[in-house]
Short mmCIF file of C-alpha atoms and ligand atoms in Angstrom, two decimals:
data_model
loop_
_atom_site.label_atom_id
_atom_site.label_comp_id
_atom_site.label_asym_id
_atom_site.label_seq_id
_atom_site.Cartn_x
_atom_site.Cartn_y
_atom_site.Cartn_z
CA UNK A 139 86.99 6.58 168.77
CA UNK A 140 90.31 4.73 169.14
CA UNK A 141 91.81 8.19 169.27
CA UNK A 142 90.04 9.47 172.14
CA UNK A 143 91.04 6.77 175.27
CA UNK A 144 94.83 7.20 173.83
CA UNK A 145 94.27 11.03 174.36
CA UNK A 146 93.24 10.88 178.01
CA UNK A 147 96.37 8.29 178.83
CA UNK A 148 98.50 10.72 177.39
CA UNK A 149 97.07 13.33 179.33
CA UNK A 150 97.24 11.66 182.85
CA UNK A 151 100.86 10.79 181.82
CA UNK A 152 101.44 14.41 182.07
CA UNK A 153 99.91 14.77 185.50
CA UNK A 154 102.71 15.14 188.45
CA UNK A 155 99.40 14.16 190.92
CA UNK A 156 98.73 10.87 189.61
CA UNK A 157 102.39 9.96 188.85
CA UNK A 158 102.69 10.53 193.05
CA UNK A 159 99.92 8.28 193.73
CA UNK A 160 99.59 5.99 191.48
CA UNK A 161 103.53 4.80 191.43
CA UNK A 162 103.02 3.78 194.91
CA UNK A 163 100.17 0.99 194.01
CA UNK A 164 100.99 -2.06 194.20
CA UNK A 165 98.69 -3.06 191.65
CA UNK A 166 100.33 -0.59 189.35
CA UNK A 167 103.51 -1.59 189.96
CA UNK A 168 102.37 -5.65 189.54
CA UNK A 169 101.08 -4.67 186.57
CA UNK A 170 104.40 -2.41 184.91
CA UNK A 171 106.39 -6.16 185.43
CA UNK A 172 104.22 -6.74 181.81
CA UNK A 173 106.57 -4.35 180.35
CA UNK A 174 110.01 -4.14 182.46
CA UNK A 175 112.23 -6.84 184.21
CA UNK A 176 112.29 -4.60 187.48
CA UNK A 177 113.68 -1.23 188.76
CA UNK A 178 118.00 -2.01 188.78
CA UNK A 179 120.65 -2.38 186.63
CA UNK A 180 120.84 -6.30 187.39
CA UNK A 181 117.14 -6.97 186.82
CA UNK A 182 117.90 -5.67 183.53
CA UNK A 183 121.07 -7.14 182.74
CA UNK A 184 119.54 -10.45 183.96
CA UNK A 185 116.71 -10.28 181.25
CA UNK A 186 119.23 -9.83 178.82
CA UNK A 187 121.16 -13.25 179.68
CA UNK A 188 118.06 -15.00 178.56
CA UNK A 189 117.55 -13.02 175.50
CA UNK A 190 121.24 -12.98 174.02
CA UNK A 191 120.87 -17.25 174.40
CA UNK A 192 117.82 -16.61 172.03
CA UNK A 193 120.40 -14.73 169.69
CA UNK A 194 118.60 -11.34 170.57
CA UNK A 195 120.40 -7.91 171.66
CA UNK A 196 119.46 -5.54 174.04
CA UNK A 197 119.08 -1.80 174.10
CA UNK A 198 118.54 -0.26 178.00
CA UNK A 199 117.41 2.54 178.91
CA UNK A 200 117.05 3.74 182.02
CA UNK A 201 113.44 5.30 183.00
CA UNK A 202 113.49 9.10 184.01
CA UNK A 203 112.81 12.24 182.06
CA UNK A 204 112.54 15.98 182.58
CA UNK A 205 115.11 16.54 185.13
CA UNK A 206 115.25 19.74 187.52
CA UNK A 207 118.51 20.18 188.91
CA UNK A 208 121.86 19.46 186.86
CA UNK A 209 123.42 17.29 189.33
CA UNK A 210 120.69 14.46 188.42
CA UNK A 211 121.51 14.39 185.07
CA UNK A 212 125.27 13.91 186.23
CA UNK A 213 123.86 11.07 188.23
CA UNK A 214 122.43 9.37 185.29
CA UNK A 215 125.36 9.73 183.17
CA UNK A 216 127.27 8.12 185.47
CA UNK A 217 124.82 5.50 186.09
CA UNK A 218 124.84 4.47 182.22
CA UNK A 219 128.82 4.80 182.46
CA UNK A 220 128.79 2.18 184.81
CA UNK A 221 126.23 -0.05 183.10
CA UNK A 222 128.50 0.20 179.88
CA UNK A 223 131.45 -1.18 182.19
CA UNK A 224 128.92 -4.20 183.34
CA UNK A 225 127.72 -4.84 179.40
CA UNK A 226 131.54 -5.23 178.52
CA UNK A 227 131.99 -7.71 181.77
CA UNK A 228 129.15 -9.52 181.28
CA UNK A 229 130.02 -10.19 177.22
CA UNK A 230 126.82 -8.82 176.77
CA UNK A 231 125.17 -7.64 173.02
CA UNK A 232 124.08 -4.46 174.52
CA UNK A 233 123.58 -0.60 173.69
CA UNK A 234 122.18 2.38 175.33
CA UNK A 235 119.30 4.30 174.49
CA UNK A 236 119.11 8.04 176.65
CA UNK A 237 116.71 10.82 176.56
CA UNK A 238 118.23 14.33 176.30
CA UNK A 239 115.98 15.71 178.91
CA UNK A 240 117.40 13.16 181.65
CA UNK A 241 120.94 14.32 180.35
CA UNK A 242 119.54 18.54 181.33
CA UNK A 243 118.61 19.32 177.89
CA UNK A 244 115.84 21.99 179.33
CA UNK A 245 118.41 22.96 181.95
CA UNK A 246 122.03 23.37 180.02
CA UNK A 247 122.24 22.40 176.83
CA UNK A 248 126.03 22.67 176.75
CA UNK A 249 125.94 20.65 179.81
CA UNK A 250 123.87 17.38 178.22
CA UNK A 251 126.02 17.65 174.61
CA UNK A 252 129.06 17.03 177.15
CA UNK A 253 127.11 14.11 179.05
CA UNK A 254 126.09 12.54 175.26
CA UNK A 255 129.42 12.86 174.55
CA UNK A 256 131.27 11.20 177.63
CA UNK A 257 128.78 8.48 177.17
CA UNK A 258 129.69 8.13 173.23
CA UNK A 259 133.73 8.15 174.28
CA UNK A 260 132.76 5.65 176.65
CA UNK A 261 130.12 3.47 174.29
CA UNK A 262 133.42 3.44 171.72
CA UNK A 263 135.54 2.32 173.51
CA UNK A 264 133.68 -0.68 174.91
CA UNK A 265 132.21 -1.85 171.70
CA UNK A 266 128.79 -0.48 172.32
CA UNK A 267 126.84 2.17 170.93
CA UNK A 268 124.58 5.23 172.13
CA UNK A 269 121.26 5.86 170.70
CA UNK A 270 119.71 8.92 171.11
CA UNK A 271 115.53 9.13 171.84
CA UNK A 272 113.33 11.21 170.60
CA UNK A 273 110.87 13.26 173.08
CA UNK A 274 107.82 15.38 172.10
CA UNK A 275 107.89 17.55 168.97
CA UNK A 276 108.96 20.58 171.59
CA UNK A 277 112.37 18.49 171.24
CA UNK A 278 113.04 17.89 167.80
CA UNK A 279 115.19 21.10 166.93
CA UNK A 280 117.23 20.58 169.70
CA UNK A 281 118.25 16.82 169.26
CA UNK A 282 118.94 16.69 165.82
CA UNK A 283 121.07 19.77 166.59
CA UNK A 284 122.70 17.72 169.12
CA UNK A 285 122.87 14.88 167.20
CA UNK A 286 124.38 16.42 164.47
CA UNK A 287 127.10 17.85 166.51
CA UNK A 288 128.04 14.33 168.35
CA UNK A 289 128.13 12.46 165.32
CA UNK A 290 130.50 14.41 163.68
CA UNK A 291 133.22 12.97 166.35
CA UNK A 292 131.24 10.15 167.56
CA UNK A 293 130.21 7.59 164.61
CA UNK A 294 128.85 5.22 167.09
CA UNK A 295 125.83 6.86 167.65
CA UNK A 296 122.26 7.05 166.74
CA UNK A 297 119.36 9.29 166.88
CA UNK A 298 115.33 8.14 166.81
CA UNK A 299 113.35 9.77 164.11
CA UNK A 300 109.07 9.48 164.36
CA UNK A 301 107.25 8.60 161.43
CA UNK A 302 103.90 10.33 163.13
CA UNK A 303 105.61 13.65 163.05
CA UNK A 304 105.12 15.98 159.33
CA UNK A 305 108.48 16.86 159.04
CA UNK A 306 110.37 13.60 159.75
CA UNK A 307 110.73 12.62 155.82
CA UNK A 308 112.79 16.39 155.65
CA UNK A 309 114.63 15.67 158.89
CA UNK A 310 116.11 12.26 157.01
CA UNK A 311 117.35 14.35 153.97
CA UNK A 312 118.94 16.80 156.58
CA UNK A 313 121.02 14.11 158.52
CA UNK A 314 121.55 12.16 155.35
CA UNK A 315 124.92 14.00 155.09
CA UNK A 316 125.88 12.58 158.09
CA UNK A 317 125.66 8.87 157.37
CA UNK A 318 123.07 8.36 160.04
CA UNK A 319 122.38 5.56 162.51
CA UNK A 320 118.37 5.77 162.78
CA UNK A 321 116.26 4.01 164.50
CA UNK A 322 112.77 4.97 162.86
CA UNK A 323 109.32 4.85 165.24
CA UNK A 324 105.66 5.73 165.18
CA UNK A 325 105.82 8.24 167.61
CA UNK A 326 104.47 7.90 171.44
CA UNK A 327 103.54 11.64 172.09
CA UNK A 328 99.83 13.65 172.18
CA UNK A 329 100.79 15.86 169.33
CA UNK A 330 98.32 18.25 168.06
CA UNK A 331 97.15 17.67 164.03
CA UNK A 332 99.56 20.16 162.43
CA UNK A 333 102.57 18.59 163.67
CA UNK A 334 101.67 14.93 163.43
CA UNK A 335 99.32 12.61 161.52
CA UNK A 336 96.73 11.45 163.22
CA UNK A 337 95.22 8.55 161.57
CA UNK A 338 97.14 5.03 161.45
CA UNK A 339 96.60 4.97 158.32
CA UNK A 340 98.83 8.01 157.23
CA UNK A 341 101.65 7.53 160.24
CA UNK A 342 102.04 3.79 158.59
CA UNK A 343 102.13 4.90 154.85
CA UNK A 344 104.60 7.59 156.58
CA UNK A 345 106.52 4.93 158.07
CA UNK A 346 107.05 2.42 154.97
CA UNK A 347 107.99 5.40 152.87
CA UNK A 348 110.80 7.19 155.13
CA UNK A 349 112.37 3.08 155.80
CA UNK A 350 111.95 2.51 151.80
CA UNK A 351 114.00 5.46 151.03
CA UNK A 352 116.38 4.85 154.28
CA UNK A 353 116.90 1.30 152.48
CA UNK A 354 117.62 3.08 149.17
CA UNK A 355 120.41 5.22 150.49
CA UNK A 356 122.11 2.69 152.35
CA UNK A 357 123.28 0.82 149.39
CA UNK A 358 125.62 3.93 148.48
CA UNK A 359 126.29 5.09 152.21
CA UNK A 360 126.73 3.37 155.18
CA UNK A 361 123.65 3.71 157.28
CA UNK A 362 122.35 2.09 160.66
CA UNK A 363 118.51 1.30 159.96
CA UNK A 364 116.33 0.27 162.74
CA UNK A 365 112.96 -0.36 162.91
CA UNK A 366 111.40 0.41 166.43
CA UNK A 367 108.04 -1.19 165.81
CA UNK A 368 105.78 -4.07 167.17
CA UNK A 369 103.94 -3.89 163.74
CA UNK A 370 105.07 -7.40 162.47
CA UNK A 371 103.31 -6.73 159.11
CA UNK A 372 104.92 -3.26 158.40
CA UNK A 373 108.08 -5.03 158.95
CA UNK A 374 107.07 -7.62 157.09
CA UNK A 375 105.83 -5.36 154.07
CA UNK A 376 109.49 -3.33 154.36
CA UNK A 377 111.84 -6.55 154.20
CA UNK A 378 109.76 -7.51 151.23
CA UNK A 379 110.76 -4.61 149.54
CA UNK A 380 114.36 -4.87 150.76
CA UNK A 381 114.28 -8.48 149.23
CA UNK A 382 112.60 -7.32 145.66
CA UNK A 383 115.53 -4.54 145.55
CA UNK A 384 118.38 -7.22 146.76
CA UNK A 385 118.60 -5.63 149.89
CA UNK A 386 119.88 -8.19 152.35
CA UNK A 387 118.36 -8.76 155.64
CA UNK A 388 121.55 -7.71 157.63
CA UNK A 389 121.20 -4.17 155.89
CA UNK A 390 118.70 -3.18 159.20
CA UNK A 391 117.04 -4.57 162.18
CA UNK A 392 114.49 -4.71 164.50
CA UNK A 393 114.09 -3.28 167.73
CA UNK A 394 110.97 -3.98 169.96
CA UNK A 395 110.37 -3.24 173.59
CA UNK A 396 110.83 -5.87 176.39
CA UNK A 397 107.24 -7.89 176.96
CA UNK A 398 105.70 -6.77 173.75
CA UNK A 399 105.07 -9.03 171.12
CA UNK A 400 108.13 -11.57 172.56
CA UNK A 401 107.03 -14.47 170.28
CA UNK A 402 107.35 -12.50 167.07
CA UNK A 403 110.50 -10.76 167.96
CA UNK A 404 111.76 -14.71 168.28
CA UNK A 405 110.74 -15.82 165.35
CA UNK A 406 112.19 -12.76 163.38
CA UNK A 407 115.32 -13.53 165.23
CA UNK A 408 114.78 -17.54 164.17
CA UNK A 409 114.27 -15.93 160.62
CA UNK A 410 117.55 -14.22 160.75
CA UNK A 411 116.51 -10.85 161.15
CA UNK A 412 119.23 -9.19 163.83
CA UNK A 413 116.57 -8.07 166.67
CA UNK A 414 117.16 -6.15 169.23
CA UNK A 415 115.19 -5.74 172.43
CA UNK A 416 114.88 -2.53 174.27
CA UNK A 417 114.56 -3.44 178.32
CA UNK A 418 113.52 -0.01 180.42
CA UNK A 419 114.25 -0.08 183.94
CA UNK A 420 114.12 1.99 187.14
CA UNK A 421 111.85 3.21 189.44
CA UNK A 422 110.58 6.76 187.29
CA UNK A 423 108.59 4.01 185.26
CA UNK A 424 105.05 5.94 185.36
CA UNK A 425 105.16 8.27 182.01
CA UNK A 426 106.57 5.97 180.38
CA UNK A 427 104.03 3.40 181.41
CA UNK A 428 101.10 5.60 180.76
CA UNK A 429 102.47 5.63 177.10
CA UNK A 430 102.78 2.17 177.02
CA UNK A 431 98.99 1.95 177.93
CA UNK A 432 98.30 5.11 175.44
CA UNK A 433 99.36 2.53 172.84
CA UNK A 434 97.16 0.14 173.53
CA UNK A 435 94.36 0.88 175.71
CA UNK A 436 93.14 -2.81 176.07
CA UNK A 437 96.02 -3.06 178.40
CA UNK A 438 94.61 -1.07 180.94
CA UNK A 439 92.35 -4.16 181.32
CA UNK A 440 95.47 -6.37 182.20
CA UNK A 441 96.38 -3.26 184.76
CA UNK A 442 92.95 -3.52 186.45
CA UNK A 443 93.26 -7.68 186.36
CA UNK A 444 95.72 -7.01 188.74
CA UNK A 445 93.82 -5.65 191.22
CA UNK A 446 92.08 -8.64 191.67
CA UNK A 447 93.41 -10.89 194.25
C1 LIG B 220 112.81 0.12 170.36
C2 LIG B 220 111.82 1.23 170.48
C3 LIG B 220 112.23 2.49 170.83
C4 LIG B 220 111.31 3.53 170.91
N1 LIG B 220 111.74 4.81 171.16
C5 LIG B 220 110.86 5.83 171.05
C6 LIG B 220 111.30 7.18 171.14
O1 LIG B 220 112.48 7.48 171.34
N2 LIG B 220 110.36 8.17 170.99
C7 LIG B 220 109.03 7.88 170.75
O2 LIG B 220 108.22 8.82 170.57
N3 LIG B 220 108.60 6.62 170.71
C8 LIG B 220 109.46 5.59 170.85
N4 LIG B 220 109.00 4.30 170.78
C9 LIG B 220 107.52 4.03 170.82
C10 LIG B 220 106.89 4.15 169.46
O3 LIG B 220 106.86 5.48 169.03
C11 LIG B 220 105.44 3.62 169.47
O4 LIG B 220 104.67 4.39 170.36
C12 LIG B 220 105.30 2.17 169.88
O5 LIG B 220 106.33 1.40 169.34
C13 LIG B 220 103.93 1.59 169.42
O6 LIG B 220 103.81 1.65 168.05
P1 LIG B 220 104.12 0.42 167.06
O7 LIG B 220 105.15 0.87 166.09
O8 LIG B 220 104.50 -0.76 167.83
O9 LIG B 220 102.82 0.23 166.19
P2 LIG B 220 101.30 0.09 166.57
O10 LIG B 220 100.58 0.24 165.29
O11 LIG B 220 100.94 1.01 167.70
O12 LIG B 220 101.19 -1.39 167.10
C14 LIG B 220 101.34 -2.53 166.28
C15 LIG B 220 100.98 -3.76 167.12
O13 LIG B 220 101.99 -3.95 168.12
C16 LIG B 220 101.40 -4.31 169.36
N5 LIG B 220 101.66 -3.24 170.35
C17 LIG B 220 102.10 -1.99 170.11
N6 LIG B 220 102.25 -1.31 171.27
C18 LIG B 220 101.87 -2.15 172.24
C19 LIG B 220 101.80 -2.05 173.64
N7 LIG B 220 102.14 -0.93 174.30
N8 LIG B 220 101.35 -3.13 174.35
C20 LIG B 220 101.01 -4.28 173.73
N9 LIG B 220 101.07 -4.44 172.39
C21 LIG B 220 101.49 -3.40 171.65
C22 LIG B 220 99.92 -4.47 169.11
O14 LIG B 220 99.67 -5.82 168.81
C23 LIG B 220 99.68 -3.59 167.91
O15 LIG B 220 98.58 -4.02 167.14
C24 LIG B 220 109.92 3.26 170.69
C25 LIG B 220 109.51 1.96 170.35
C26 LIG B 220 110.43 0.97 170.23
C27 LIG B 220 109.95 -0.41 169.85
#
């Protein structure tokens, strides 16, 4: 039963109709504040003053996906360009996080491994570091192939893997070589059964397995491990087994999204867990929102509150 209102948020995520009208509510877009600081650069640089006080990083990412024409994903490369520039003024803790489709993966693929790399150079050079998402399963060949290729001349970089997805356990071995930076997820898509798991139960066993052995090899090779989940307890369970193996704490971190679960991702950062929040921004905010919903469908009930006057 859980499955089923997840399924039909996914599917009107997909829907070009709704995304037209429903952006333009206002008490849709009252209700996306739950989840984002607001639609520019300095909203989000602004939310990450008050998190960096509470010794918390920040990841941004700036909403958008699925581009048309090649001269928007030039626009969004130079977009993050510039917010790398206002990171290193602002002595901010701060990364980037991009999709390949805003970059023209489904346009030029040549085109967005040049983008990811400009914004690598650029990432290097100020301290930073780029993290690469992961989009539906239609995407996986492609950005691990693109990851692979970057992070041969770009160390600062990092790729998300989805513990939902079959084949993710294989993918690991495959980018072992390359002494990955991986920041390991559920998974946000509608994927169809044999491509993904579809019971909790299964992606979370998943999960725990592909971070136990991720712990494993980074004591003989340097790895980047993040964990992008709001399941306290998993993360819980996994620095547990980190601490019976001798596994410090610093050996990986958290990373949660911005207005989810903000009390625990304190007191992991008051437990000395490095945490790391990811803020999205921008005005393309409805897929992403719908997912955000898919996730947890009792927040549809905080959208509709916000009808009320
Ligand atoms: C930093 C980061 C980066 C991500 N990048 C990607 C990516 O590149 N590709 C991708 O497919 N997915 C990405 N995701 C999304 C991810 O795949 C999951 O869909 C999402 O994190 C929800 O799963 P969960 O791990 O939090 O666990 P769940 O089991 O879904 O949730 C655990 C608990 O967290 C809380 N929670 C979870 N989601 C919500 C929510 N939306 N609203 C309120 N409470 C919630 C609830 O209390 C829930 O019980 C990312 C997530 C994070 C945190």
């Amino acid at each position: 039963m859980r499955r089923l209102p997840r399924k039909i948020l996914l599917w009107l995520a997909r829907s070009d109709r709704l995304r037209e009208r429903l952006s333009s509510l206002p008490f849709m877009q009252r209700a996306v504040r739950r989840f984002m600081p607001g639609d520019t650069m300095d909203d989000a640089l602004g939310a990450a003053v008050a998190l960096q006080v509470l010794g918390i990083g920040t990841i941004y990412t700036k909403l958008g996906e699925a581009l048309t024409e090649l001269s928007q994903a030039q626009d969004v490369a130079d977009h993050y360009l510039e917010l790398l520039a206002r990171i290193k003024t602002s002595e901010l803790d701060g990364e980037i996080s991009v999709k390949p489709t805003q970059l023209g993966l489904d346009i030029d693929e040549d085109a967005c491994l040049a983008h990811l790399r400009t914004l690598a150079a650029a990432a290097e050079a100020q301290g930073s570091y780029l993290w690469i998402d992961m989009e539906d399963s239609s995407y996986v060949d492609r950005t691990l192939d693109l990851y692979q290729r970057l992070r041969a001349t770009h160390p600062r970089t990092g790729i998300c893997l989805q513990a939902y997805l079959r084949r993710t356990a294989k993918d690991v071995e495959r980018l072992l070589p390359v002494n990955p930076a991986i920041r390991l997820v559920k998974g946000a898509y509608d994927e169809p059964e044999g491509v993904a798991f579809q019971h909790r139960r299964e992606v979370d066993a998943n999960y725990l397995g592909i971070a136990v052995t991720l712990l494993r090899e980074g004591r003989t090779r340097p790895l980047r491990i993040g964990l992008g989940t709001h399941d306290a307890e998993l993360v819980r369970q996994i620095a547990s087994h980190a601490g019976a193996a001798g596994i410090p704490k610093g050996d990986f971190e958290v990373q949660m999204l911005y207005g989810i679960r903000a009390k625990e991702q304190r007191a992991l950062a008051r437990d000395g867990f490095r945490v790391q929040t990811l803020i999205a921004y921008g005005p393309a905010w409805y897929r992403w929102y719908m997912r955000r919903l898919a996730e947890r469908p009792a927040n549809v009930l905080f959208a509709l509150r916000q009808l009320l006057p």
